[in-house]
Every structure is written in C-alpha cells, then in structure tokens.
Amino acid sequence: MSNEALARLAEERVDHRFRGLPPDADGLTVGELAAQRRNLFTGGFTTPVLTLSAERLEHNLRLMAEYTARHGLVFAPHGKTSMAPQLFARQIAHGAVGITLAVPHQMRVARAFGVERIFLANELVDPVALRWIAAELAADDDFKFICYVDSVRGVELMEAALADVPVPRRLDVVVELAAGEGARTGVRTEAEAARVADAVLGTRALRLAGVAGYEGEVPRATPERVRAWLDRLVSLAVEFDKAGRFAGLHEIVVSAGGSAWFDAVAEVFERIPDLSAPVLKLLRSGAYVSHDDGHYRELTPFTRIPQEGALEPAFRLWTQVVSRPGAGQAFVNAGKRDAAYDLHLPYAQVVRRDGAERPATGIEVTALSDQHAWLRTSPEADLEVGDWLGLGLSHPCTVFDKWQLIPVAEADGTVVDYIRTFF
C-alpha cells in the first residue's frame, strides 16, 4: 500500500465533520491530535462517540493471521466491513494478500491507497467501472483484480464494455456458485456454471480464473449444510479442471468465506485435490477485524472450536444519560444515526460516573429512535442523568459506515490513533 497516501490522512484537519471529537481540537491535524494522546473521558470528547479498542483490534488482527497461516489459506479480508485504508494496511501487514470489496466506489478508495490486489465479490457489468479497471491494469503491472460472473448475459456485457479498450492483460473472473435456491447471486446449477464458464472462454477480454461463492447465504445454515455447499464448490472446480477450462493458468482460484463459517471453509478446502495448477485457497472473512457483541459473537467459528482462539469485540459506543423520566426508564443520546440496529439492538455494558466504571446491571436497550436509545431499567440499576453508558454493538458492517473518524483508545482511555473511513 501507499505510505504516502496513508500519511496524508494524518494531515486532514479536525473540524465539525467528525462527531464526538473535542471542540477545542478544531484546526489541528488528525496527526497532531493523536500525538496529544488525550484521554477519552477527560480530554474533551463529547457523546455519543464510537471507539475502537487498541488492544482488541491488534489481538483480532494477529489471531486471524495465525489462523489462516495454520490452515494453509490465502487471506483477502472483506474491506467493505470497515472501508478504512489504515485497517487495510494493518491487515496486509499481518499477511493478507489483498482486500475483498463489493462495488466500484470501494475499489476506487482501495486503489487510491495503493491496494495491489482486489477481489470483487460481486458481478461487475457497469461499462464505466470496467473501463476504469482496465485502465488500472494497464497502468500498474503489479495490480491484480478478480470479480464474479454468474450469467452469459453478464459475460457479454463485460466483453462489450471492453471491446474498444486496450486490455494488455485479460480481466480475471471466477464463476460464482449460489448457496442454494432462494440465496443471493450466483449460478444455481452446475450446468449453468459450465455455460457461463464457456462463455468466458470465448471472450477476448476475460480470463476464467476459478470458482467462488459465499457460504453465509446457505438457507437454514447448519455446519452440515454449509459443508455440503462447499463440497459442491470444490467439485465444480474439479470438473472445470477435468474439462480443460483452466488450461494455461498458473494458479486456480477457489474462494469462499464470510465471518460465520470460515471453520467449515478451512475444513473443506483442506481436502481440495491436486489440480492442473496450484490452488489458491482464498478466504475473505472481514468482520473479524472489529468483531462485535452480537451477531458474530454468537456465530463465530472460534465459539465452535475454542482451541483455535477467541476474537474480542473491539467496538464501544459511549453515550450519556440525558433523561431519567421514571424509575423503570432512561434515555441516552445515541440512536439509529450512531449505532448498528439491523440485526440486534445495542447492549448496555458499563456505566461510568466520576471516573469509575461498573457493570450496567439491570439496564437494557429496548428500542432506538434517530438520536435516542430507549432504556429499560430494573430496581437494581444505578443510573443517573449525566452518567456515561458504554454500549456494545452488533454487526460491524453497519457500524463503521456511520462514523468517518473513529478514536482508537487503549484500556485506560488514552486515544492513540484515529481511523478514517470512506463510505
């Protein structure tokens, strides 16, 4: 990645665009503010303010690097989770070969910061975006790109978009296998997959590089159903290879991996037989970087296989009690604009008063308005107007997108960095 582009992030001026930051920091650069190492609770930050734990962030990065290496997987984590180039750089520093993304805007962000390998886990038929990718490939011999295809029509549109564009290197594509009927994108049958693959082989601008899919869309997912779909994906690669569809490749891509079933991916990919070229076993799980206190905490493979380690939730949203209208009710000043709520509501974790923290006993978030969280409090809840309430969050994919500049705080509250996001 580009150290120069990353360094420029520290030169951005702090101002009203960035929520929760100290008002008296206006005009400082992000780098200058970070160098002050202000304390989150006494350094002028205002609520609500989203934070990332410095220690837990590093733990998660190291754990997944060790896991993928141990299981012989190549790692290109899904960057759409955070859209944070600083985190991309840290993931790559921990052994990731590139970043997985989903739409053209995200690719432009990644390329602006020098990401050299992009896996687009989506179909791409926009002619403007395709021509932009072709230009990137022509300008940078080190840049590598792969995207999904799942229809003959899509292949035809891609070829047409690139018909009058110099393509020094063919654009690599993988046939996406759907996770089942009623799942998301992807071909539904092996016969359909073969037709799409053969359409790719008949083009000038595209190259068939392998097969891929997303096991997180398996209907009524269980370990057995997920492994069965992964076996289908591997079998598809084997059949394509037997038919000569991968002739001339120096490596064959077989890719899967969300954040809920990467243990199944590791198990099945370990059994991939030898093919006519080495197999690139590409895992794409991305939510691990921050983990969460809800959706992935319940589904993480490390819960099923505890000897592999344990991810740690790195987010905390600090809010403040602004109203206590009754013994059983309270309100804090953060809502849908600040917290993820698409899968689970936030979780009350700690109360902070006069510099001391204690568990948020008897406090439950029951609903979110735009800028308020509704709290139900039981008799044992010790909660007053003015208290800070730390909330755990679910589903990191819809947390990062709400905050443009996120303080990274050590356990004692010292803010050591700020993570810039681009959504």
Short mmCIF file of C-alpha atoms in Angstrom, two decimals:
data_model
loop_
_atom_site.label_atom_id
_atom_site.label_comp_id
_atom_site.label_asym_id
_atom_site.label_seq_id
_atom_site.Cartn_x
_atom_site.Cartn_y
_atom_site.Cartn_z
CA MET A 1 0.00 0.00 0.00
CA SER A 2 0.97 3.65 -0.39
CA ASN A 3 2.63 5.01 2.74
CA GLU A 4 2.36 8.49 1.27
CA ALA A 5 -1.42 8.24 0.83
CA LEU A 6 -1.81 6.85 4.34
CA ALA A 7 0.36 9.65 5.76
CA ARG A 8 -1.91 12.23 4.15
CA LEU A 9 -4.76 11.02 6.35
CA ALA A 10 -2.88 12.38 9.35
CA GLU A 11 -2.75 15.80 7.65
CA GLU A 12 -6.54 16.19 7.50
CA ARG A 13 -7.88 18.98 9.68
CA VAL A 14 -10.21 18.20 12.56
CA ASP A 15 -13.48 20.12 12.41
CA HIS A 16 -17.27 19.83 12.65
CA ARG A 17 -17.40 16.93 10.17
CA PHE A 18 -16.16 14.45 12.75
CA ARG A 19 -18.56 13.54 15.53
CA GLY A 20 -17.53 13.21 19.15
CA LEU A 21 -14.12 14.85 18.81
CA PRO A 22 -13.08 17.64 21.19
CA PRO A 23 -14.37 21.06 20.03
CA ASP A 24 -11.09 22.66 21.08
CA ALA A 25 -9.25 20.38 18.64
CA ASP A 26 -10.72 22.21 15.64
CA GLY A 27 -7.94 23.21 13.28
CA LEU A 28 -5.48 20.60 14.48
CA THR A 29 -4.47 17.90 12.07
CA VAL A 30 -5.51 14.37 12.90
CA GLY A 31 -1.85 13.57 13.46
CA GLU A 32 -1.41 16.48 15.87
CA LEU A 33 -4.49 15.43 17.83
CA ALA A 34 -3.29 11.82 18.00
CA ALA A 35 0.10 12.98 19.25
CA GLN A 36 -1.61 14.69 22.20
CA ARG A 37 -2.79 11.26 23.42
CA ARG A 38 -5.87 12.76 25.01
CA ASN A 39 -7.97 10.73 27.38
CA LEU A 40 -11.34 9.74 26.03
CA PHE A 41 -13.12 10.64 29.28
CA THR A 42 -11.27 13.78 30.35
CA GLY A 43 -9.84 15.13 27.10
CA GLY A 44 -12.86 17.00 25.76
CA PHE A 45 -14.58 14.28 23.72
CA THR A 46 -18.36 14.62 23.51
CA THR A 47 -21.03 11.94 23.45
CA PRO A 48 -22.00 9.97 21.53
CA VAL A 49 -18.55 8.80 20.46
CA LEU A 50 -17.64 5.49 18.88
CA THR A 51 -14.32 3.95 19.88
CA LEU A 52 -12.17 1.00 18.89
CA SER A 53 -10.09 -0.83 21.47
CA ALA A 54 -6.39 -0.64 20.53
CA GLU A 55 -5.59 -3.90 22.30
CA ARG A 56 -8.53 -5.87 20.95
CA LEU A 57 -8.02 -4.62 17.42
CA GLU A 58 -4.42 -5.86 17.45
CA HIS A 59 -5.47 -9.16 19.04
CA ASN A 60 -8.01 -9.83 16.30
CA LEU A 61 -5.56 -8.98 13.52
CA ARG A 62 -2.95 -11.36 14.94
CA LEU A 63 -5.42 -14.16 15.63
CA MET A 64 -6.76 -14.32 12.07
CA ALA A 65 -3.26 -14.05 10.61
CA GLU A 66 -2.24 -17.07 12.68
CA TYR A 67 -5.44 -18.95 11.85
CA THR A 68 -5.19 -18.54 8.09
CA ALA A 69 -1.49 -19.46 8.09
CA ARG A 70 -2.16 -22.53 10.23
CA HIS A 71 -4.84 -23.75 7.84
CA GLY A 72 -2.99 -23.03 4.60
CA LEU A 73 -5.41 -20.32 3.47
CA VAL A 74 -4.62 -17.21 1.46
CA PHE A 75 -6.41 -14.23 3.00
CA ALA A 76 -8.10 -11.25 1.31
CA PRO A 77 -10.45 -9.92 4.01
CA HIS A 78 -13.63 -8.13 3.05
CA GLY A 79 -12.83 -4.44 3.29
CA LYS A 80 -16.42 -3.26 2.85
CA THR A 81 -16.82 -4.02 6.56
CA SER A 82 -14.70 -1.02 7.55
CA MET A 83 -13.76 0.88 4.37
CA ALA A 84 -10.79 2.08 6.38
CA PRO A 85 -7.47 2.18 4.46
CA GLN A 86 -5.50 2.25 7.74
CA LEU A 87 -7.09 -1.07 8.66
CA PHE A 88 -6.47 -2.40 5.14
CA ALA A 89 -2.78 -1.61 5.67
CA ARG A 90 -2.71 -3.36 9.02
CA GLN A 91 -4.46 -6.42 7.59
CA ILE A 92 -1.94 -6.60 4.76
CA ALA A 93 0.91 -6.13 7.25
CA HIS A 94 -0.49 -9.16 9.07
CA GLY A 95 -0.27 -11.32 5.95
CA ALA A 96 -3.36 -10.55 3.86
CA VAL A 97 -2.56 -10.66 0.12
CA GLY A 98 -5.19 -8.08 -0.78
CA ILE A 99 -8.65 -6.76 0.04
CA THR A 100 -12.10 -8.01 -0.96
CA LEU A 101 -14.67 -5.37 -1.94
CA ALA A 102 -18.17 -5.22 -3.38
CA VAL A 103 -18.79 -2.14 -5.57
CA PRO A 104 -16.78 0.22 -7.83
CA HIS A 105 -16.60 3.10 -5.33
CA GLN A 106 -14.89 0.83 -2.81
CA MET A 107 -12.37 -0.23 -5.44
CA ARG A 108 -11.50 3.40 -6.18
CA VAL A 109 -10.84 4.01 -2.48
CA ALA A 110 -8.61 0.95 -2.26
CA ARG A 111 -6.65 1.89 -5.36
CA ALA A 112 -6.21 5.48 -4.13
CA PHE A 113 -4.35 4.00 -1.17
CA GLY A 114 -2.31 1.59 -3.23
CA VAL A 115 -4.03 -1.75 -2.64
CA GLU A 116 -2.41 -4.04 -5.22
CA ARG A 117 -4.83 -6.96 -5.14
CA ILE A 118 -8.62 -6.63 -5.19
CA PHE A 119 -11.16 -9.42 -5.17
CA LEU A 120 -14.57 -8.03 -6.10
CA ALA A 121 -17.08 -10.38 -4.51
CA ASN A 122 -19.80 -9.23 -6.84
CA GLU A 123 -20.71 -9.17 -10.50
CA LEU A 124 -19.49 -6.16 -12.47
CA VAL A 125 -21.32 -5.10 -15.63
CA ASP A 126 -21.04 -1.29 -15.40
CA PRO A 127 -19.10 -0.26 -18.55
CA VAL A 128 -17.59 2.83 -16.90
CA ALA A 129 -16.26 0.80 -13.99
CA LEU A 130 -14.98 -1.94 -16.29
CA ARG A 131 -13.07 0.53 -18.42
CA TRP A 132 -11.63 2.13 -15.29
CA ILE A 133 -10.42 -1.29 -14.08
CA ALA A 134 -8.88 -1.98 -17.50
CA ALA A 135 -7.00 1.31 -17.27
CA GLU A 136 -5.75 0.45 -13.77
CA LEU A 137 -4.49 -2.91 -15.02
CA ALA A 138 -2.76 -1.24 -17.96
CA ALA A 139 -1.09 1.38 -15.76
CA ASP A 140 0.15 -0.93 -12.99
CA ASP A 141 1.71 -4.28 -13.77
CA ASP A 142 1.57 -5.24 -10.08
CA PHE A 143 -2.19 -4.71 -9.79
CA LYS A 144 -4.27 -7.88 -9.72
CA PHE A 145 -8.07 -7.98 -9.98
CA ILE A 146 -10.72 -10.73 -9.86
CA CYS A 147 -14.53 -10.45 -9.94
CA TYR A 148 -17.57 -12.71 -10.08
CA VAL A 149 -19.58 -13.73 -13.14
CA ASP A 150 -22.86 -15.63 -12.91
CA SER A 151 -24.60 -15.27 -16.29
CA VAL A 152 -23.88 -15.46 -20.00
CA ARG A 153 -25.57 -12.07 -20.36
CA GLY A 154 -23.17 -10.60 -17.81
CA VAL A 155 -20.20 -12.02 -19.69
CA GLU A 156 -21.50 -10.49 -22.92
CA LEU A 157 -21.92 -7.08 -21.27
CA MET A 158 -18.39 -7.20 -19.89
CA GLU A 159 -16.93 -8.12 -23.26
CA ALA A 160 -18.92 -5.37 -24.98
CA ALA A 161 -17.78 -2.76 -22.45
CA LEU A 162 -14.14 -3.65 -23.11
CA ALA A 163 -14.44 -4.12 -26.88
CA ASP A 164 -12.76 -0.84 -27.80
CA VAL A 165 -10.41 -0.67 -24.80
CA PRO A 166 -6.79 -1.85 -24.89
CA VAL A 167 -6.59 -4.79 -22.48
CA PRO A 168 -2.93 -5.75 -22.03
CA ARG A 169 -3.99 -8.37 -19.51
CA ARG A 170 -7.26 -10.21 -19.54
CA LEU A 171 -9.59 -9.38 -16.68
CA ASP A 172 -9.78 -12.39 -14.34
CA VAL A 173 -13.22 -13.68 -13.39
CA VAL A 174 -14.50 -16.55 -11.26
CA VAL A 175 -17.84 -18.28 -11.73
CA GLU A 176 -19.98 -17.65 -8.67
CA LEU A 177 -21.93 -20.65 -7.36
CA ALA A 178 -25.08 -19.64 -5.48
CA ALA A 179 -25.51 -21.02 -1.99
CA GLY A 180 -28.85 -22.58 -2.94
CA GLU A 181 -32.30 -21.78 -4.23
CA GLY A 182 -33.51 -18.50 -2.80
CA ALA A 183 -29.96 -17.43 -1.98
CA ARG A 184 -28.32 -14.31 -3.34
CA THR A 185 -26.35 -14.03 -6.60
CA GLY A 186 -24.63 -16.90 -8.37
CA VAL A 187 -25.47 -19.70 -10.78
CA ARG A 188 -27.96 -22.20 -9.39
CA THR A 189 -26.77 -25.34 -11.19
CA GLU A 190 -23.52 -26.90 -12.34
CA ALA A 191 -24.84 -26.98 -15.91
CA GLU A 192 -25.46 -23.25 -15.78
CA ALA A 193 -21.98 -22.74 -14.32
CA ALA A 194 -20.47 -24.60 -17.28
CA ARG A 195 -22.35 -22.39 -19.76
CA VAL A 196 -21.09 -19.24 -18.06
CA ALA A 197 -17.53 -20.60 -17.94
CA ASP A 198 -17.61 -21.47 -21.63
CA ALA A 199 -18.92 -18.00 -22.44
CA VAL A 200 -15.90 -16.53 -20.61
CA LEU A 201 -13.54 -18.80 -22.56
CA GLY A 202 -14.97 -17.40 -25.79
CA THR A 203 -14.12 -13.79 -24.98
CA ARG A 204 -11.16 -11.60 -25.87
CA ALA A 205 -11.00 -9.54 -22.68
CA LEU A 206 -11.82 -12.03 -19.90
CA ARG A 207 -9.97 -14.98 -18.37
CA LEU A 208 -11.56 -17.78 -16.33
CA ALA A 209 -9.56 -17.91 -13.09
CA GLY A 210 -11.60 -20.23 -10.88
CA VAL A 211 -14.78 -20.54 -8.86
CA ALA A 212 -16.12 -18.81 -5.78
CA GLY A 213 -19.17 -18.15 -3.64
CA TYR A 214 -20.45 -17.12 -0.22
CA GLU A 215 -21.48 -19.87 2.18
CA GLY A 216 -23.14 -17.37 4.51
CA GLU A 217 -26.18 -17.39 2.21
CA VAL A 218 -26.83 -21.15 2.59
CA PRO A 219 -30.53 -21.38 3.51
CA ARG A 220 -31.18 -22.63 7.06
CA ALA A 221 -27.43 -22.89 7.55
CA THR A 222 -26.01 -25.66 9.72
CA PRO A 223 -22.44 -26.99 9.71
CA GLU A 224 -23.60 -29.95 7.61
CA ARG A 225 -25.46 -27.82 5.05
CA VAL A 226 -22.58 -25.34 4.77
CA ARG A 227 -20.02 -28.12 4.27
CA ALA A 228 -22.25 -29.74 1.65
CA TRP A 229 -22.36 -26.50 -0.35
CA LEU A 230 -18.60 -26.05 -0.01
CA ASP A 231 -18.15 -29.60 -1.33
CA ARG A 232 -20.22 -28.57 -4.36
CA LEU A 233 -17.96 -25.57 -4.91
CA VAL A 234 -14.83 -27.71 -4.79
CA SER A 235 -16.39 -30.31 -7.07
CA LEU A 236 -17.21 -27.56 -9.56
CA ALA A 237 -13.55 -26.55 -9.64
CA VAL A 238 -12.50 -30.18 -10.12
CA GLU A 239 -14.94 -30.70 -13.01
CA PHE A 240 -13.90 -27.46 -14.70
CA ASP A 241 -10.29 -28.58 -14.47
CA LYS A 242 -11.03 -32.04 -15.88
CA ALA A 243 -12.77 -30.37 -18.82
CA GLY A 244 -9.67 -28.28 -19.55
CA ARG A 245 -11.31 -24.97 -18.69
CA PHE A 246 -8.34 -23.91 -16.53
CA ALA A 247 -5.68 -24.73 -19.14
CA GLY A 248 -2.79 -22.29 -19.05
CA LEU A 249 -3.42 -20.89 -15.57
CA HIS A 250 -0.51 -20.62 -13.14
CA GLU A 251 -2.99 -20.90 -10.24
CA ILE A 252 -6.66 -21.83 -9.86
CA VAL A 253 -8.76 -19.72 -7.50
CA VAL A 254 -11.24 -21.41 -5.16
CA SER A 255 -12.69 -18.83 -2.82
CA ALA A 256 -15.33 -18.55 -0.08
CA GLY A 257 -15.53 -17.28 3.44
CA GLY A 258 -17.75 -14.94 5.37
CA SER A 259 -17.27 -14.40 9.09
CA ALA A 260 -19.70 -17.02 10.38
CA TRP A 261 -18.43 -20.26 8.79
CA PHE A 262 -14.75 -19.87 7.99
CA ASP A 263 -14.03 -23.01 10.03
CA ALA A 264 -16.09 -25.02 7.52
CA VAL A 265 -14.23 -23.32 4.67
CA ALA A 266 -10.88 -24.30 6.21
CA GLU A 267 -12.03 -27.89 6.74
CA VAL A 268 -13.36 -28.42 3.21
CA PHE A 269 -10.60 -26.51 1.44
CA GLU A 270 -8.02 -28.70 3.18
CA ARG A 271 -9.45 -31.60 1.14
CA ILE A 272 -9.15 -29.93 -2.28
CA PRO A 273 -7.37 -32.45 -4.51
CA ASP A 274 -4.41 -31.65 -6.73
CA LEU A 275 -5.47 -29.89 -9.92
CA SER A 276 -3.59 -28.99 -13.09
CA ALA A 277 -2.19 -25.89 -11.37
CA PRO A 278 -1.70 -24.93 -7.72
CA VAL A 279 -4.95 -23.96 -5.98
CA LEU A 280 -5.23 -20.52 -4.40
CA LYS A 281 -7.48 -21.25 -1.39
CA LEU A 282 -8.76 -17.74 -0.83
CA LEU A 283 -10.61 -16.82 2.37
CA ARG A 284 -12.44 -13.48 2.50
CA SER A 285 -13.81 -13.11 6.07
CA GLY A 286 -13.75 -9.46 7.14
CA ALA A 287 -15.86 -8.79 10.24
CA TYR A 288 -13.16 -10.27 12.47
CA VAL A 289 -11.20 -7.02 12.42
CA SER A 290 -13.53 -5.43 14.98
CA HIS A 291 -15.72 -8.45 15.77
CA ASP A 292 -18.91 -7.49 17.65
CA ASP A 293 -21.06 -8.07 20.69
CA GLY A 294 -24.00 -9.68 18.89
CA HIS A 295 -24.31 -11.39 15.54
CA TYR A 296 -20.76 -12.67 15.04
CA ARG A 297 -20.12 -13.24 18.72
CA GLU A 298 -22.88 -15.83 18.60
CA LEU A 299 -21.81 -17.39 15.26
CA THR A 300 -18.03 -17.16 15.29
CA PRO A 301 -16.21 -20.38 14.41
CA PHE A 302 -13.99 -19.77 17.43
CA THR A 303 -17.04 -20.40 19.61
CA ARG A 304 -17.46 -23.80 17.94
CA ILE A 305 -13.73 -24.58 18.10
CA PRO A 306 -12.43 -22.76 21.21
CA GLN A 307 -8.96 -24.29 20.96
CA GLU A 308 -8.38 -22.10 17.88
CA GLY A 309 -8.58 -18.93 19.99
CA ALA A 310 -11.21 -16.24 20.51
CA LEU A 311 -11.96 -12.96 18.78
CA GLU A 312 -12.69 -9.97 21.00
CA PRO A 313 -15.32 -7.26 20.41
CA ALA A 314 -13.40 -4.05 19.72
CA PHE A 315 -16.23 -1.50 19.41
CA ARG A 316 -17.74 0.51 22.22
CA LEU A 317 -20.20 3.36 21.74
CA TRP A 318 -20.06 5.82 24.62
CA THR A 319 -23.30 7.65 25.24
CA GLN A 320 -24.66 9.85 28.02
CA VAL A 321 -27.85 9.58 30.05
CA VAL A 322 -29.87 12.68 29.20
CA SER A 323 -33.25 11.79 30.68
CA ARG A 324 -34.50 9.60 33.56
CA PRO A 325 -38.26 10.16 33.43
CA GLY A 326 -39.18 7.26 35.68
CA ALA A 327 -37.79 4.50 37.87
CA GLY A 328 -38.01 1.98 35.04
CA GLN A 329 -36.94 4.13 32.12
CA ALA A 330 -34.00 6.21 30.87
CA PHE A 331 -32.71 7.67 27.62
CA VAL A 332 -29.20 8.15 26.26
CA ASN A 333 -28.19 10.44 23.42
CA ALA A 334 -27.40 7.88 20.70
CA GLY A 335 -29.75 6.18 18.29
CA LYS A 336 -30.08 4.91 14.75
CA ARG A 337 -27.71 7.57 13.43
CA ASP A 338 -24.96 6.24 15.67
CA ALA A 339 -25.40 2.50 16.29
CA ALA A 340 -25.97 -0.63 14.24
CA TYR A 341 -29.50 -1.95 14.63
CA ASP A 342 -30.13 -4.11 11.55
CA LEU A 343 -29.55 -7.41 13.39
CA HIS A 344 -29.52 -6.69 17.13
CA LEU A 345 -30.02 -3.67 19.34
CA PRO A 346 -27.00 -2.35 21.27
CA TYR A 347 -26.06 -3.96 24.58
CA ALA A 348 -25.65 -1.93 27.78
CA GLN A 349 -22.24 -2.90 29.20
CA VAL A 350 -20.75 -0.38 31.59
CA VAL A 351 -21.78 2.75 33.48
CA ARG A 352 -19.17 5.44 34.11
CA ARG A 353 -19.56 8.09 36.83
CA ASP A 354 -16.93 10.28 38.46
CA GLY A 355 -14.12 8.35 36.79
CA ALA A 356 -15.27 4.92 37.99
CA GLU A 357 -16.81 2.15 35.88
CA ARG A 358 -19.16 -0.61 36.90
CA PRO A 359 -21.26 -3.20 35.05
CA ALA A 360 -24.53 -1.93 33.58
CA THR A 361 -26.59 -4.18 35.82
CA GLY A 362 -30.34 -4.04 35.24
CA ILE A 363 -30.09 -1.87 32.11
CA GLU A 364 -31.43 -2.99 28.72
CA VAL A 365 -31.73 -1.20 25.39
CA THR A 366 -35.27 -1.82 24.11
CA ALA A 367 -35.54 0.49 21.09
CA LEU A 368 -33.74 3.16 19.08
CA SER A 369 -35.03 6.49 17.84
CA ASP A 370 -32.98 8.64 15.50
CA GLN A 371 -30.88 10.14 18.30
CA HIS A 372 -32.01 8.31 21.44
CA ALA A 373 -31.73 4.80 22.81
CA TRP A 374 -34.64 3.70 24.99
CA LEU A 375 -33.52 2.01 28.18
CA ARG A 376 -35.49 -0.26 30.48
CA THR A 377 -34.08 -0.25 33.99
CA SER A 378 -34.80 -2.69 36.82
CA PRO A 379 -34.73 -1.73 40.52
CA GLU A 380 -31.04 -2.69 40.91
CA ALA A 381 -29.96 -0.33 38.13
CA ASP A 382 -27.84 2.55 39.43
CA LEU A 383 -28.22 5.14 36.69
CA GLU A 384 -28.41 8.93 36.83
CA VAL A 385 -28.68 11.78 34.34
CA GLY A 386 -25.14 12.67 33.28
CA ASP A 387 -23.72 9.15 33.56
CA TRP A 388 -21.80 7.77 30.60
CA LEU A 389 -23.12 4.43 29.33
CA GLY A 390 -20.89 2.20 27.22
CA LEU A 391 -22.77 0.15 24.63
CA GLY A 392 -21.64 -2.98 22.81
CA LEU A 393 -22.72 -3.21 19.18
CA SER A 394 -23.77 -5.91 16.74
CA HIS A 395 -22.84 -6.30 13.07
CA PRO A 396 -19.71 -4.24 12.35
CA CYS A 397 -20.70 -3.85 8.69
CA THR A 398 -23.31 -1.29 9.77
CA VAL A 399 -21.24 0.39 12.48
CA PHE A 400 -18.21 1.61 10.52
CA ASP A 401 -20.41 3.28 7.91
CA LYS A 402 -21.87 5.71 10.45
CA TRP A 403 -18.56 7.19 11.64
CA GLN A 404 -15.96 8.96 9.49
CA LEU A 405 -13.23 9.27 12.12
CA ILE A 406 -13.06 6.75 14.95
CA PRO A 407 -10.81 7.15 18.00
CA VAL A 408 -8.66 4.12 18.87
CA ALA A 409 -8.36 4.00 22.66
CA GLU A 410 -6.20 1.98 24.99
CA ALA A 411 -7.73 0.31 28.03
CA ASP A 412 -7.08 3.34 30.26
CA GLY A 413 -8.84 5.66 27.79
CA THR A 414 -5.74 7.07 26.09
CA VAL A 415 -6.60 7.78 22.45
CA VAL A 416 -3.62 6.73 20.33
CA ASP A 417 -4.96 6.90 16.79
CA TYR A 418 -7.96 7.83 14.62
CA ILE A 419 -9.35 5.55 11.91
CA ARG A 420 -10.69 7.30 8.79
CA THR A 421 -13.50 5.58 6.91
CA PHE A 422 -14.75 6.15 3.33
CA PHE A 423 -18.37 5.17 2.66
#
